[in-house]
mmCIF file with all atom_site columns, C-alpha atoms in Angstrom:
data_model
loop_
_atom_site.group_PDB
_atom_site.id
_atom_site.type_symbol
_atom_site.label_atom_id
_atom_site.label_alt_id
_atom_site.label_comp_id
_atom_site.label_asym_id
_atom_site.label_entity_id
_atom_site.label_seq_id
_atom_site.pdbx_PDB_ins_code
_atom_site.Cartn_x
_atom_site.Cartn_y
_atom_site.Cartn_z
_atom_site.occupancy
_atom_site.B_iso_or_equiv
_atom_site.pdbx_formal_charge
_atom_site.auth_seq_id
_atom_site.auth_comp_id
_atom_site.auth_asym_id
_atom_site.auth_atom_id
_atom_site.pdbx_PDB_model_num
ATOM 1   C CA . GLY P 1 1   ? 15.877  25.528  -49.367 1.00 0.00 ? 135 GLY P CA 1
ATOM 2   C CA . LEU P 1 2   ? 13.788  22.348  -49.155 1.00 0.00 ? 136 LEU P CA 1
ATOM 3   C CA . LEU P 1 3   ? 16.782  20.384  -47.887 1.00 0.00 ? 137 LEU P CA 1
ATOM 4   C CA . SER P 1 4   ? 17.495  23.029  -45.252 1.00 0.00 ? 138 SER P CA 1
ATOM 5   C CA . ALA P 1 5   ? 13.884  23.047  -44.070 1.00 0.00 ? 139 ALA P CA 1
ATOM 6   C CA . SER P 1 6   ? 13.873  19.240  -43.931 1.00 0.00 ? 140 SER P CA 1
ATOM 7   C CA . MET P 1 7   ? 17.078  19.198  -41.880 1.00 0.00 ? 141 MET P CA 1
ATOM 8   C CA . ASN P 1 8   ? 15.688  21.804  -39.468 1.00 0.00 ? 142 ASN P CA 1
ATOM 9   C CA . GLN P 1 9   ? 12.503  19.781  -39.044 1.00 0.00 ? 143 GLN P CA 1
ATOM 10  C CA . MET P 1 10  ? 14.529  16.634  -38.399 1.00 0.00 ? 144 MET P CA 1
ATOM 11  C CA . ALA P 1 11  ? 16.626  18.453  -35.807 1.00 0.00 ? 145 ALA P CA 1
ATOM 12  C CA . ASP P 1 12  ? 13.483  19.687  -34.039 1.00 0.00 ? 146 ASP P CA 1
ATOM 13  C CA . GLU P 1 13  ? 12.027  16.167  -34.002 1.00 0.00 ? 147 GLU P CA 1
ATOM 14  C CA . TYR P 1 14  ? 15.239  14.743  -32.558 1.00 0.00 ? 148 TYR P CA 1
ATOM 15  C CA . GLU P 1 15  ? 15.283  17.424  -29.861 1.00 0.00 ? 149 GLU P CA 1
ATOM 16  C CA . THR P 1 16  ? 11.642  16.706  -28.964 1.00 0.00 ? 150 THR P CA 1
ATOM 17  C CA . LEU P 1 17  ? 12.364  12.963  -28.848 1.00 0.00 ? 151 LEU P CA 1
ATOM 18  C CA . TYR P 1 18  ? 15.402  13.530  -26.640 1.00 0.00 ? 152 TYR P CA 1
ATOM 19  C CA . GLN P 1 19  ? 13.422  15.737  -24.232 1.00 0.00 ? 153 GLN P CA 1
ATOM 20  C CA . THR P 1 20  ? 10.617  13.154  -24.084 1.00 0.00 ? 154 THR P CA 1
ATOM 21  C CA . MET P 1 21  ? 13.076  10.361  -23.328 1.00 0.00 ? 155 MET P CA 1
ATOM 22  C CA . GLU P 1 22  ? 14.762  12.503  -20.706 1.00 0.00 ? 156 GLU P CA 1
ATOM 23  C CA . GLN P 1 23  ? 11.415  13.159  -19.007 1.00 0.00 ? 157 GLN P CA 1
ATOM 24  C CA . GLN P 1 24  ? 10.560  9.452   -19.078 1.00 0.00 ? 158 GLN P CA 1
ATOM 25  C CA . VAL P 1 25  ? 13.900  8.535   -17.498 1.00 0.00 ? 159 VAL P CA 1
ATOM 26  C CA . GLU P 1 26  ? 13.408  11.185  -14.809 1.00 0.00 ? 160 GLU P CA 1
ATOM 27  C CA . HIS P 1 27  ? 9.868   9.955   -14.149 1.00 0.00 ? 161 HIS P CA 1
ATOM 28  C CA . ARG P 1 28  ? 10.979  6.311   -13.894 1.00 0.00 ? 162 ARG P CA 1
ATOM 29  C CA . THR P 1 29  ? 13.887  7.260   -11.629 1.00 0.00 ? 163 THR P CA 1
ATOM 30  C CA . SER P 1 30  ? 11.472  9.052   -9.291  1.00 0.00 ? 164 SER P CA 1
ATOM 31  C CA . GLN P 1 31  ? 9.217   5.986   -9.234  1.00 0.00 ? 165 GLN P CA 1
ATOM 32  C CA . LEU P 1 32  ? 12.094  3.631   -8.430  1.00 0.00 ? 166 LEU P CA 1
ATOM 33  C CA . ARG P 1 33  ? 13.312  5.996   -5.729  1.00 0.00 ? 167 ARG P CA 1
ATOM 34  C CA . THR P 1 34  ? 9.844   5.832   -4.174  1.00 0.00 ? 168 THR P CA 1
ATOM 35  C CA . ALA P 1 35  ? 9.996   2.016   -4.169  1.00 0.00 ? 169 ALA P CA 1
ATOM 36  C CA . SER P 1 36  ? 13.403  2.272   -2.504  1.00 0.00 ? 170 SER P CA 1
ATOM 37  C CA . GLU P 1 37  ? 12.011  4.558   0.212   1.00 0.00 ? 171 GLU P CA 1
ATOM 38  C CA . VAL P 1 38  ? 9.216   2.079   0.909   1.00 0.00 ? 172 VAL P CA 1
ATOM 39  C CA . ALA P 1 39  ? 11.828  -0.669  1.160   1.00 0.00 ? 173 ALA P CA 1
ATOM 40  C CA . GLN P 1 40  ? 13.765  1.434   3.653   1.00 0.00 ? 174 GLN P CA 1
ATOM 41  C CA . MET P 1 41  ? 10.623  1.877   5.742   1.00 0.00 ? 175 MET P CA 1
ATOM 42  C CA . ALA P 1 42  ? 10.151  -1.886  5.635   1.00 0.00 ? 176 ALA P CA 1
ATOM 43  C CA . ILE P 1 43  ? 13.311  -2.404  7.669   1.00 0.00 ? 177 ILE P CA 1
ATOM 44  C CA . SER P 1 44  ? 13.274  0.688   9.862   1.00 0.00 ? 178 SER P CA 1
ATOM 45  C CA . THR P 1 45  ? 9.720   1.368   11.060  1.00 0.00 ? 179 THR P CA 1
ATOM 46  C CA . SER P 1 46  ? 7.743   -0.216  13.866  1.00 0.00 ? 180 SER P CA 1
ATOM 47  C CA . ASN P 1 47  ? 4.403   1.550   13.379  1.00 0.00 ? 181 ASN P CA 1
ATOM 48  C CA . LEU P 1 48  ? 2.086   0.047   10.771  1.00 0.00 ? 182 LEU P CA 1
ATOM 49  C CA . GLY P 1 49  ? -0.243  3.053   10.554  1.00 0.00 ? 183 GLY P CA 1
ATOM 50  C CA . ASP P 1 50  ? 2.622   5.472   9.857   1.00 0.00 ? 184 ASP P CA 1
ATOM 51  C CA . THR P 1 51  ? 4.081   3.138   7.227   1.00 0.00 ? 185 THR P CA 1
ATOM 52  C CA . LEU P 1 52  ? 0.790   2.792   5.355   1.00 0.00 ? 186 LEU P CA 1
ATOM 53  C CA . GLU P 1 53  ? 0.098   6.522   5.486   1.00 0.00 ? 187 GLU P CA 1
ATOM 54  C CA . ARG P 1 54  ? 3.588   7.418   4.236   1.00 0.00 ? 188 ARG P CA 1
ATOM 55  C CA . THR P 1 55  ? 3.370   4.849   1.436   1.00 0.00 ? 189 THR P CA 1
ATOM 56  C CA . ALA P 1 56  ? 0.033   6.222   0.201   1.00 0.00 ? 190 ALA P CA 1
ATOM 57  C CA . GLU P 1 57  ? 1.332   9.795   0.259   1.00 0.00 ? 191 GLU P CA 1
ATOM 58  C CA . LEU P 1 58  ? 4.579   8.852   -1.529  1.00 0.00 ? 192 LEU P CA 1
ATOM 59  C CA . VAL P 1 59  ? 2.733   7.097   -4.357  1.00 0.00 ? 193 VAL P CA 1
ATOM 60  C CA . ASN P 1 60  ? 0.404   10.051  -4.838  1.00 0.00 ? 194 ASN P CA 1
ATOM 61  C CA . GLU P 1 61  ? 3.184   12.619  -4.682  1.00 0.00 ? 195 GLU P CA 1
ATOM 62  C CA . ARG P 1 62  ? 5.863   10.906  -6.778  1.00 0.00 ? 196 ARG P CA 1
ATOM 63  C CA . PHE P 1 63  ? 3.672   9.215   -9.368  1.00 0.00 ? 197 PHE P CA 1
ATOM 64  C CA . GLY P 1 64  ? 1.306   12.146  -9.793  1.00 0.00 ? 198 GLY P CA 1
ATOM 65  C CA . TYR P 1 65  ? -1.907  10.187  -9.328  1.00 0.00 ? 199 TYR P CA 1
ATOM 66  C CA . HIS P 1 66  ? -5.251  11.526  -8.153  1.00 0.00 ? 200 HIS P CA 1
ATOM 67  C CA . HIS P 1 67  ? -5.721  9.335   -5.085  1.00 0.00 ? 201 HIS P CA 1
ATOM 68  C CA . THR P 1 68  ? -4.067  6.346   -3.383  1.00 0.00 ? 202 THR P CA 1
ATOM 69  C CA . SER P 1 69  ? -5.467  4.047   -0.715  1.00 0.00 ? 203 SER P CA 1
ATOM 70  C CA . ILE P 1 70  ? -4.336  0.862   1.029   1.00 0.00 ? 204 ILE P CA 1
ATOM 71  C CA . TYR P 1 71  ? -6.521  -2.055  2.079   1.00 0.00 ? 205 TYR P CA 1
ATOM 72  C CA . LEU P 1 72  ? -5.387  -4.829  4.411   1.00 0.00 ? 206 LEU P CA 1
ATOM 73  C CA . THR P 1 73  ? -6.737  -8.373  4.462   1.00 0.00 ? 207 THR P CA 1
ATOM 74  C CA . GLU P 1 74  ? -8.632  -9.199  7.637   1.00 0.00 ? 208 GLU P CA 1
ATOM 75  C CA . PRO P 1 75  ? -7.412  -12.219 9.681   1.00 0.00 ? 209 PRO P CA 1
ATOM 76  C CA . ASN P 1 76  ? -10.413 -14.268 8.508   1.00 0.00 ? 210 ASN P CA 1
ATOM 77  C CA . GLY P 1 77  ? -9.323  -13.761 4.881   1.00 0.00 ? 211 GLY P CA 1
ATOM 78  C CA . ILE P 1 78  ? -12.875 -12.919 3.835   1.00 0.00 ? 212 ILE P CA 1
ATOM 79  C CA . TYR P 1 79  ? -12.618 -9.132  3.586   1.00 0.00 ? 213 TYR P CA 1
ATOM 80  C CA . VAL P 1 80  ? -10.100 -6.411  2.849   1.00 0.00 ? 214 VAL P CA 1
ATOM 81  C CA . THR P 1 81  ? -10.545 -3.251  4.906   1.00 0.00 ? 215 THR P CA 1
ATOM 82  C CA . LEU P 1 82  ? -9.547  0.300   4.024   1.00 0.00 ? 216 LEU P CA 1
ATOM 83  C CA . ARG P 1 83  ? -6.738  1.263   6.390   1.00 0.00 ? 217 ARG P CA 1
ATOM 84  C CA . LYS P 1 84  ? -5.142  4.394   4.891   1.00 0.00 ? 218 LYS P CA 1
ATOM 85  C CA . ALA P 1 85  ? -5.924  6.836   2.078   1.00 0.00 ? 219 ALA P CA 1
ATOM 86  C CA . SER P 1 86  ? -4.171  9.961   0.816   1.00 0.00 ? 220 SER P CA 1
ATOM 87  C CA . GLY P 1 87  ? -5.129  13.611  1.224   1.00 0.00 ? 221 GLY P CA 1
ATOM 88  C CA . GLU P 1 88  ? -8.407  15.207  2.257   1.00 0.00 ? 222 GLU P CA 1
ATOM 89  C CA . ILE P 1 89  ? -10.279 12.675  0.138   1.00 0.00 ? 223 ILE P CA 1
ATOM 90  C CA . GLY P 1 90  ? -8.635  10.006  2.243   1.00 0.00 ? 224 GLY P CA 1
ATOM 91  C CA . LEU P 1 91  ? -9.917  11.532  5.470   1.00 0.00 ? 225 LEU P CA 1
ATOM 92  C CA . LYS P 1 92  ? -13.483 11.433  4.151   1.00 0.00 ? 226 LYS P CA 1
ATOM 93  C CA . ARG P 1 93  ? -13.106 7.827   3.017   1.00 0.00 ? 227 ARG P CA 1
ATOM 94  C CA . MET P 1 94  ? -11.623 6.783   6.355   1.00 0.00 ? 228 MET P CA 1
ATOM 95  C CA . GLU P 1 95  ? -14.549 8.360   8.190   1.00 0.00 ? 229 GLU P CA 1
ATOM 96  C CA . LYS P 1 96  ? -16.959 6.496   5.936   1.00 0.00 ? 230 LYS P CA 1
ATOM 97  C CA . GLY P 1 97  ? -15.113 3.196   6.340   1.00 0.00 ? 231 GLY P CA 1
ATOM 98  C CA . GLU P 1 98  ? -15.003 0.474   3.719   1.00 0.00 ? 232 GLU P CA 1
ATOM 99  C CA . ARG P 1 99  ? -14.869 -3.340  3.617   1.00 0.00 ? 233 ARG P CA 1
ATOM 100 C CA . ILE P 1 100 ? -14.720 -5.253  0.352   1.00 0.00 ? 234 ILE P CA 1
ATOM 101 C CA . PRO P 1 101 ? -15.248 -9.012  0.122   1.00 0.00 ? 235 PRO P CA 1
ATOM 102 C CA . VAL P 1 102 ? -12.295 -10.916 -1.309  1.00 0.00 ? 236 VAL P CA 1
ATOM 103 C CA . GLY P 1 103 ? -13.458 -12.013 -4.760  1.00 0.00 ? 237 GLY P CA 1
ATOM 104 C CA . ASP P 1 104 ? -15.857 -9.093  -5.188  1.00 0.00 ? 238 ASP P CA 1
ATOM 105 C CA . PRO P 1 105 ? -16.083 -8.145  -8.933  1.00 0.00 ? 239 PRO P CA 1
ATOM 106 C CA . SER P 1 106 ? -14.527 -4.744  -8.180  1.00 0.00 ? 240 SER P CA 1
ATOM 107 C CA . PRO P 1 107 ? -10.809 -4.248  -8.988  1.00 0.00 ? 241 PRO P CA 1
ATOM 108 C CA . VAL P 1 108 ? -9.809  -4.386  -5.297  1.00 0.00 ? 242 VAL P CA 1
ATOM 109 C CA . GLY P 1 109 ? -11.824 -7.553  -4.658  1.00 0.00 ? 243 GLY P CA 1
ATOM 110 C CA . MET P 1 110 ? -10.417 -9.294  -7.739  1.00 0.00 ? 244 MET P CA 1
ATOM 111 C CA . ALA P 1 111 ? -6.813  -8.295  -6.965  1.00 0.00 ? 245 ALA P CA 1
ATOM 112 C CA . ALA P 1 112 ? -7.222  -9.654  -3.441  1.00 0.00 ? 246 ALA P CA 1
ATOM 113 C CA . ARG P 1 113 ? -8.588  -12.982 -4.680  1.00 0.00 ? 247 ARG P CA 1
ATOM 114 C CA . ASN P 1 114 ? -6.349  -13.614 -7.703  1.00 0.00 ? 248 ASN P CA 1
ATOM 115 C CA . ASN P 1 115 ? -3.117  -12.065 -6.398  1.00 0.00 ? 249 ASN P CA 1
ATOM 116 C CA . GLN P 1 116 ? -2.817  -10.263 -9.733  1.00 0.00 ? 250 GLN P CA 1
ATOM 117 C CA . PRO P 1 117 ? -3.071  -6.572  -10.663 1.00 0.00 ? 251 PRO P CA 1
ATOM 118 C CA . ARG P 1 118 ? -6.490  -5.499  -11.904 1.00 0.00 ? 252 ARG P CA 1
ATOM 119 C CA . ILE P 1 119 ? -6.347  -2.455  -14.168 1.00 0.00 ? 253 ILE P CA 1
ATOM 120 C CA . ILE P 1 120 ? -9.149  -0.243  -15.479 1.00 0.00 ? 254 ILE P CA 1
ATOM 121 C CA . GLN P 1 121 ? -7.830  2.081   -18.165 1.00 0.00 ? 255 GLN P CA 1
ATOM 122 C CA . ASP P 1 122 ? -11.152 3.850   -18.791 1.00 0.00 ? 256 ASP P CA 1
ATOM 123 C CA . ALA P 1 123 ? -13.737 3.812   -16.005 1.00 0.00 ? 257 ALA P CA 1
ATOM 124 C CA . ARG P 1 124 ? -16.390 5.077   -18.406 1.00 0.00 ? 258 ARG P CA 1
ATOM 125 C CA . GLU P 1 125 ? -16.241 1.843   -20.402 1.00 0.00 ? 259 GLU P CA 1
ATOM 126 C CA . ASP P 1 126 ? -15.427 -0.825  -17.804 1.00 0.00 ? 260 ASP P CA 1
ATOM 127 C CA . PRO P 1 127 ? -18.483 -2.327  -16.021 1.00 0.00 ? 261 PRO P CA 1
ATOM 128 C CA . SER P 1 128 ? -16.358 -3.548  -13.097 1.00 0.00 ? 262 SER P CA 1
ATOM 129 C CA . TYR P 1 129 ? -15.581 0.034   -12.050 1.00 0.00 ? 263 TYR P CA 1
ATOM 130 C CA . ARG P 1 130 ? -17.395 1.075   -8.869  1.00 0.00 ? 264 ARG P CA 1
ATOM 131 C CA . TYR P 1 131 ? -18.326 4.748   -8.857  1.00 0.00 ? 265 TYR P CA 1
ATOM 132 C CA . ASP P 1 132 ? -17.503 6.527   -5.601  1.00 0.00 ? 266 ASP P CA 1
ATOM 133 C CA . GLU P 1 133 ? -19.067 9.935   -4.970  1.00 0.00 ? 267 GLU P CA 1
ATOM 134 C CA . ILE P 1 134 ? -16.062 10.879  -2.808  1.00 0.00 ? 268 ILE P CA 1
ATOM 135 C CA . ILE P 1 135 ? -13.728 10.294  -5.789  1.00 0.00 ? 269 ILE P CA 1
ATOM 136 C CA . PRO P 1 136 ? -15.946 11.343  -8.710  1.00 0.00 ? 270 PRO P CA 1
ATOM 137 C CA . ASP P 1 137 ? -13.070 12.340  -11.008 1.00 0.00 ? 271 ASP P CA 1
ATOM 138 C CA . THR P 1 138 ? -11.632 8.826   -11.339 1.00 0.00 ? 272 THR P CA 1
ATOM 139 C CA . LEU P 1 139 ? -11.121 7.796   -14.964 1.00 0.00 ? 273 LEU P CA 1
ATOM 140 C CA . SER P 1 140 ? -8.614  4.968   -14.492 1.00 0.00 ? 274 SER P CA 1
ATOM 141 C CA . GLN P 1 141 ? -7.774  2.652   -11.608 1.00 0.00 ? 275 GLN P CA 1
ATOM 142 C CA . ALA P 1 142 ? -5.066  0.150   -10.687 1.00 0.00 ? 276 ALA P CA 1
ATOM 143 C CA . ALA P 1 143 ? -5.538  -2.389  -7.891  1.00 0.00 ? 277 ALA P CA 1
ATOM 144 C CA . ILE P 1 144 ? -2.174  -3.953  -7.030  1.00 0.00 ? 278 ILE P CA 1
ATOM 145 C CA . PRO P 1 145 ? -1.976  -6.909  -4.612  1.00 0.00 ? 279 PRO P CA 1
ATOM 146 C CA . ILE P 1 146 ? 0.292   -6.462  -1.600  1.00 0.00 ? 280 ILE P CA 1
ATOM 147 C CA . SER P 1 147 ? 1.505   -10.020 -1.284  1.00 0.00 ? 281 SER P CA 1
ATOM 148 C CA . ALA P 1 148 ? 4.225   -12.187 0.201   1.00 0.00 ? 282 ALA P CA 1
ATOM 149 C CA . GLY P 1 149 ? 4.399   -15.156 -2.128  1.00 0.00 ? 283 GLY P CA 1
ATOM 150 C CA . SER P 1 150 ? 0.908   -16.625 -2.391  1.00 0.00 ? 284 SER P CA 1
ATOM 151 C CA . GLN P 1 151 ? -0.383  -14.782 0.694   1.00 0.00 ? 285 GLN P CA 1
ATOM 152 C CA . VAL P 1 152 ? -2.255  -11.565 -0.103  1.00 0.00 ? 286 VAL P CA 1
ATOM 153 C CA . LEU P 1 153 ? -1.769  -9.140  2.783   1.00 0.00 ? 287 LEU P CA 1
ATOM 154 C CA . GLY P 1 154 ? -3.724  -6.315  1.191   1.00 0.00 ? 288 GLY P CA 1
ATOM 155 C CA . VAL P 1 155 ? -4.289  -4.225  -1.930  1.00 0.00 ? 289 VAL P CA 1
ATOM 156 C CA . LEU P 1 156 ? -2.769  -0.949  -3.124  1.00 0.00 ? 290 LEU P CA 1
ATOM 157 C CA . ASP P 1 157 ? -5.542  1.008   -4.888  1.00 0.00 ? 291 ASP P CA 1
ATOM 158 C CA . ILE P 1 158 ? -4.487  3.894   -7.156  1.00 0.00 ? 292 ILE P CA 1
ATOM 159 C CA . ARG P 1 159 ? -6.840  6.288   -8.950  1.00 0.00 ? 293 ARG P CA 1
ATOM 160 C CA . SER P 1 160 ? -6.106  8.706   -11.784 1.00 0.00 ? 294 SER P CA 1
ATOM 161 C CA . ALA P 1 161 ? -8.181  11.557  -13.172 1.00 0.00 ? 295 ALA P CA 1
ATOM 162 C CA . GLN P 1 162 ? -6.916  10.682  -16.670 1.00 0.00 ? 296 GLN P CA 1
ATOM 163 C CA . PRO P 1 163 ? -7.734  7.623   -18.797 1.00 0.00 ? 297 PRO P CA 1
ATOM 164 C CA . ASP P 1 164 ? -4.979  5.180   -19.811 1.00 0.00 ? 298 ASP P CA 1
ATOM 165 C CA . SER P 1 165 ? -2.747  6.239   -16.930 1.00 0.00 ? 299 SER P CA 1
ATOM 166 C CA . PHE P 1 166 ? -1.108  2.880   -16.238 1.00 0.00 ? 300 PHE P CA 1
ATOM 167 C CA . SER P 1 167 ? 1.534   1.623   -18.649 1.00 0.00 ? 301 SER P CA 1
ATOM 168 C CA . PRO P 1 168 ? 3.090   -1.858  -18.248 1.00 0.00 ? 302 PRO P CA 1
ATOM 169 C CA . ASP P 1 169 ? 6.196   -0.156  -16.802 1.00 0.00 ? 303 ASP P CA 1
ATOM 170 C CA . ASP P 1 170 ? 4.056   1.743   -14.285 1.00 0.00 ? 304 ASP P CA 1
ATOM 171 C CA . ILE P 1 171 ? 2.340   -1.465  -13.209 1.00 0.00 ? 305 ILE P CA 1
ATOM 172 C CA . PHE P 1 172 ? 5.704   -3.230  -12.814 1.00 0.00 ? 306 PHE P CA 1
ATOM 173 C CA . VAL P 1 173 ? 7.052   -0.458  -10.570 1.00 0.00 ? 307 VAL P CA 1
ATOM 174 C CA . LEU P 1 174 ? 3.812   -0.303  -8.558  1.00 0.00 ? 308 LEU P CA 1
ATOM 175 C CA . GLN P 1 175 ? 3.930   -4.065  -8.018  1.00 0.00 ? 309 GLN P CA 1
ATOM 176 C CA . THR P 1 176 ? 7.558   -3.769  -6.877  1.00 0.00 ? 310 THR P CA 1
ATOM 177 C CA . LEU P 1 177 ? 6.520   -1.044  -4.462  1.00 0.00 ? 311 LEU P CA 1
ATOM 178 C CA . ALA P 1 178 ? 3.608   -3.146  -3.172  1.00 0.00 ? 312 ALA P CA 1
ATOM 179 C CA . ASN P 1 179 ? 5.973   -6.063  -2.571  1.00 0.00 ? 313 ASN P CA 1
ATOM 180 C CA . GLN P 1 180 ? 8.192   -3.767  -0.521  1.00 0.00 ? 314 GLN P CA 1
ATOM 181 C CA . GLY P 1 181 ? 5.112   -2.758  1.443   1.00 0.00 ? 315 GLY P CA 1
ATOM 182 C CA . ALA P 1 182 ? 4.372   -6.425  2.109   1.00 0.00 ? 316 ALA P CA 1
ATOM 183 C CA . GLY P 1 183 ? 7.812   -6.718  3.686   1.00 0.00 ? 317 GLY P CA 1
ATOM 184 C CA . ALA P 1 184 ? 7.064   -3.784  5.966   1.00 0.00 ? 318 ALA P CA 1
ATOM 185 C CA . ILE P 1 185 ? 3.725   -5.260  7.035   1.00 0.00 ? 319 ILE P CA 1
ATOM 186 C CA . GLN P 1 186 ? 5.297   -8.632  7.813   1.00 0.00 ? 320 GLN P CA 1
ATOM 187 C CA . ASN P 1 187 ? 8.157   -7.083  9.792   1.00 0.00 ? 321 ASN P CA 1
ATOM 188 C CA . ILE P 1 188 ? 5.847   -4.935  11.893  1.00 0.00 ? 322 ILE P CA 1
ATOM 189 C CA . ARG P 1 189 ? 3.451   -7.816  12.589  1.00 0.00 ? 323 ARG P CA 1
ATOM 190 C CA . LEU P 1 190 ? 6.349   -10.032 13.650  1.00 0.00 ? 324 LEU P CA 1
ATOM 191 C CA . LEU P 1 191 ? 7.554   -7.267  15.940  1.00 0.00 ? 325 LEU P CA 1
ATOM 192 C CA . GLU P 1 192 ? 4.065   -6.853  17.414  1.00 0.00 ? 326 GLU P CA 1
ATOM 193 C CA . THR P 1 193 ? 3.777   -10.617 17.938  1.00 0.00 ? 327 THR P CA 1
ATOM 194 C CA . ALA P 1 194 ? 7.177   -10.711 19.640  1.00 0.00 ? 328 ALA P CA 1
ATOM 195 C CA . GLN P 1 195 ? 6.118   -7.800  21.855  1.00 0.00 ? 329 GLN P CA 1
ATOM 196 C CA . VAL P 1 196 ? 2.910   -9.602  22.843  1.00 0.00 ? 330 VAL P CA 1
ATOM 197 C CA . ASP P 1 197 ? 4.863   -12.778 23.595  1.00 0.00 ? 331 ASP P CA 1
ATOM 198 C CA . LEU P 1 198 ? 7.293   -10.790 25.722  1.00 0.00 ? 332 LEU P CA 1
ATOM 199 C CA . GLU P 1 199 ? 4.462   -9.156  27.660  1.00 0.00 ? 333 GLU P CA 1
ATOM 200 C CA . GLU P 1 200 ? 2.754   -12.534 28.200  1.00 0.00 ? 334 GLU P CA 1
ATOM 201 C CA . THR P 1 201 ? 6.038   -14.091 29.371  1.00 0.00 ? 335 THR P CA 1
ATOM 202 C CA . SER P 1 202 ? 6.634   -11.184 31.735  1.00 0.00 ? 336 SER P CA 1
ATOM 203 C CA . LEU P 1 203 ? 3.093   -11.486 33.127  1.00 0.00 ? 337 LEU P CA 1
ATOM 204 C CA . LEU P 1 204 ? 3.495   -15.249 33.555  1.00 0.00 ? 338 LEU P CA 1
ATOM 205 C CA . TYR P 1 205 ? 6.771   -14.704 35.399  1.00 0.00 ? 339 TYR P CA 1
ATOM 206 C CA . LYS P 1 206 ? 5.164   -12.184 37.771  1.00 0.00 ? 340 LYS P CA 1
ATOM 207 C CA . VAL P 1 207 ? 2.188   -14.458 38.482  1.00 0.00 ? 341 VAL P CA 1
ATOM 208 C CA . THR P 1 208 ? 4.458   -17.474 39.046  1.00 0.00 ? 342 THR P CA 1
ATOM 209 C CA . ARG P 1 209 ? 6.637   -15.449 41.397  1.00 0.00 ? 343 ARG P CA 1
ATOM 210 C CA . GLN P 1 210 ? 3.627   -14.241 43.358  1.00 0.00 ? 344 GLN P CA 1
ATOM 211 C CA . ILE P 1 211 ? 2.308   -17.809 43.670  1.00 0.00 ? 345 ILE P CA 1
ATOM 212 C CA . THR P 1 212 ? 5.731   -19.050 44.774  1.00 0.00 ? 346 THR P CA 1
ATOM 213 C CA . GLN P 1 213 ? 6.008   -16.306 47.395  1.00 0.00 ? 347 GLN P CA 1
ATOM 214 C CA . SER P 1 214 ? 2.477   -17.050 48.646  1.00 0.00 ? 348 SER P CA 1
ATOM 215 C CA . VAL P 1 215 ? 3.228   -20.771 48.948  1.00 0.00 ? 349 VAL P CA 1
ATOM 216 C CA . HIS P 1 216 ? 6.487   -19.995 50.771  1.00 0.00 ? 350 HIS P CA 1
ATOM 217 C CA . ILE P 1 217 ? 4.700   -17.718 53.243  1.00 0.00 ? 351 ILE P CA 1
ATOM 218 C CA . TRP P 1 218 ? 1.987   -20.346 53.799  1.00 0.00 ? 352 TRP P CA 1
ATOM 219 C CA . VAL P 1 219 ? 4.595   -23.055 54.441  1.00 0.00 ? 353 VAL P CA 1
ATOM 220 C CA . VAL P 1 220 ? 6.522   -20.845 56.879  1.00 0.00 ? 354 VAL P CA 1
ATOM 221 C CA . ASN P 1 221 ? 3.405   -19.816 58.763  1.00 0.00 ? 355 ASN P CA 1
ATOM 222 C CA . ASN P 1 222 ? 2.042   -23.346 58.992  1.00 0.00 ? 356 ASN P CA 1
ATOM 223 C CA . GLY P 1 223 ? 5.467   -24.702 59.943  1.00 0.00 ? 357 GLY P CA 1
ATOM 224 C CA . ASN P 1 224 ? 5.675   -22.238 62.816  1.00 0.00 ? 358 ASN P CA 1
ATOM 225 C CA . ALA P 1 225 ? 2.173   -23.176 63.872  1.00 0.00 ? 359 ALA P CA 1
#
């Protein structure tokens, strides 16, 4: 009887372990699929605002976090500015506006300066956490640099309503996703620059043509005179 009970207990433990592993694999697969979708956007989109908004929503939806926002580094490199944030909370934060100095002691400021993830596993115990009345339920936070090599283009800021929400595997996948986002930002900015150059070239051509025509008319008129 004792042996039978022990075997049944062992079988239950194995089944629980198998189900847990299966859930973890499914969760990781969903995360990697999200990174793949961001990579696809990086090569197919031409609108930066849409890309940032979709990325924030995908992270929130697929990873199951409380709130996700994206900051971009300003051209002067001194500040990062909130550009997109998920859900109704995001709308309130966008209306409020937010700029954080690069190097500020907050997670976002430190991630932007050091080009390294800054993780708070328990906001109640970490003095670097900045309380935000719009996101009062935050208990853990991950600030992931969006970078291309040594150049920090922005910061992916993720909040969770649970402590200890960011495992090393989660951080690795989030950093991979942020790197894909950096590719999208670079592609769109290159496209915008090319568009500006094209418009300037077109304008220069029109002005040059008008000047040429004016000179030609002046020469003809004065020649006839």
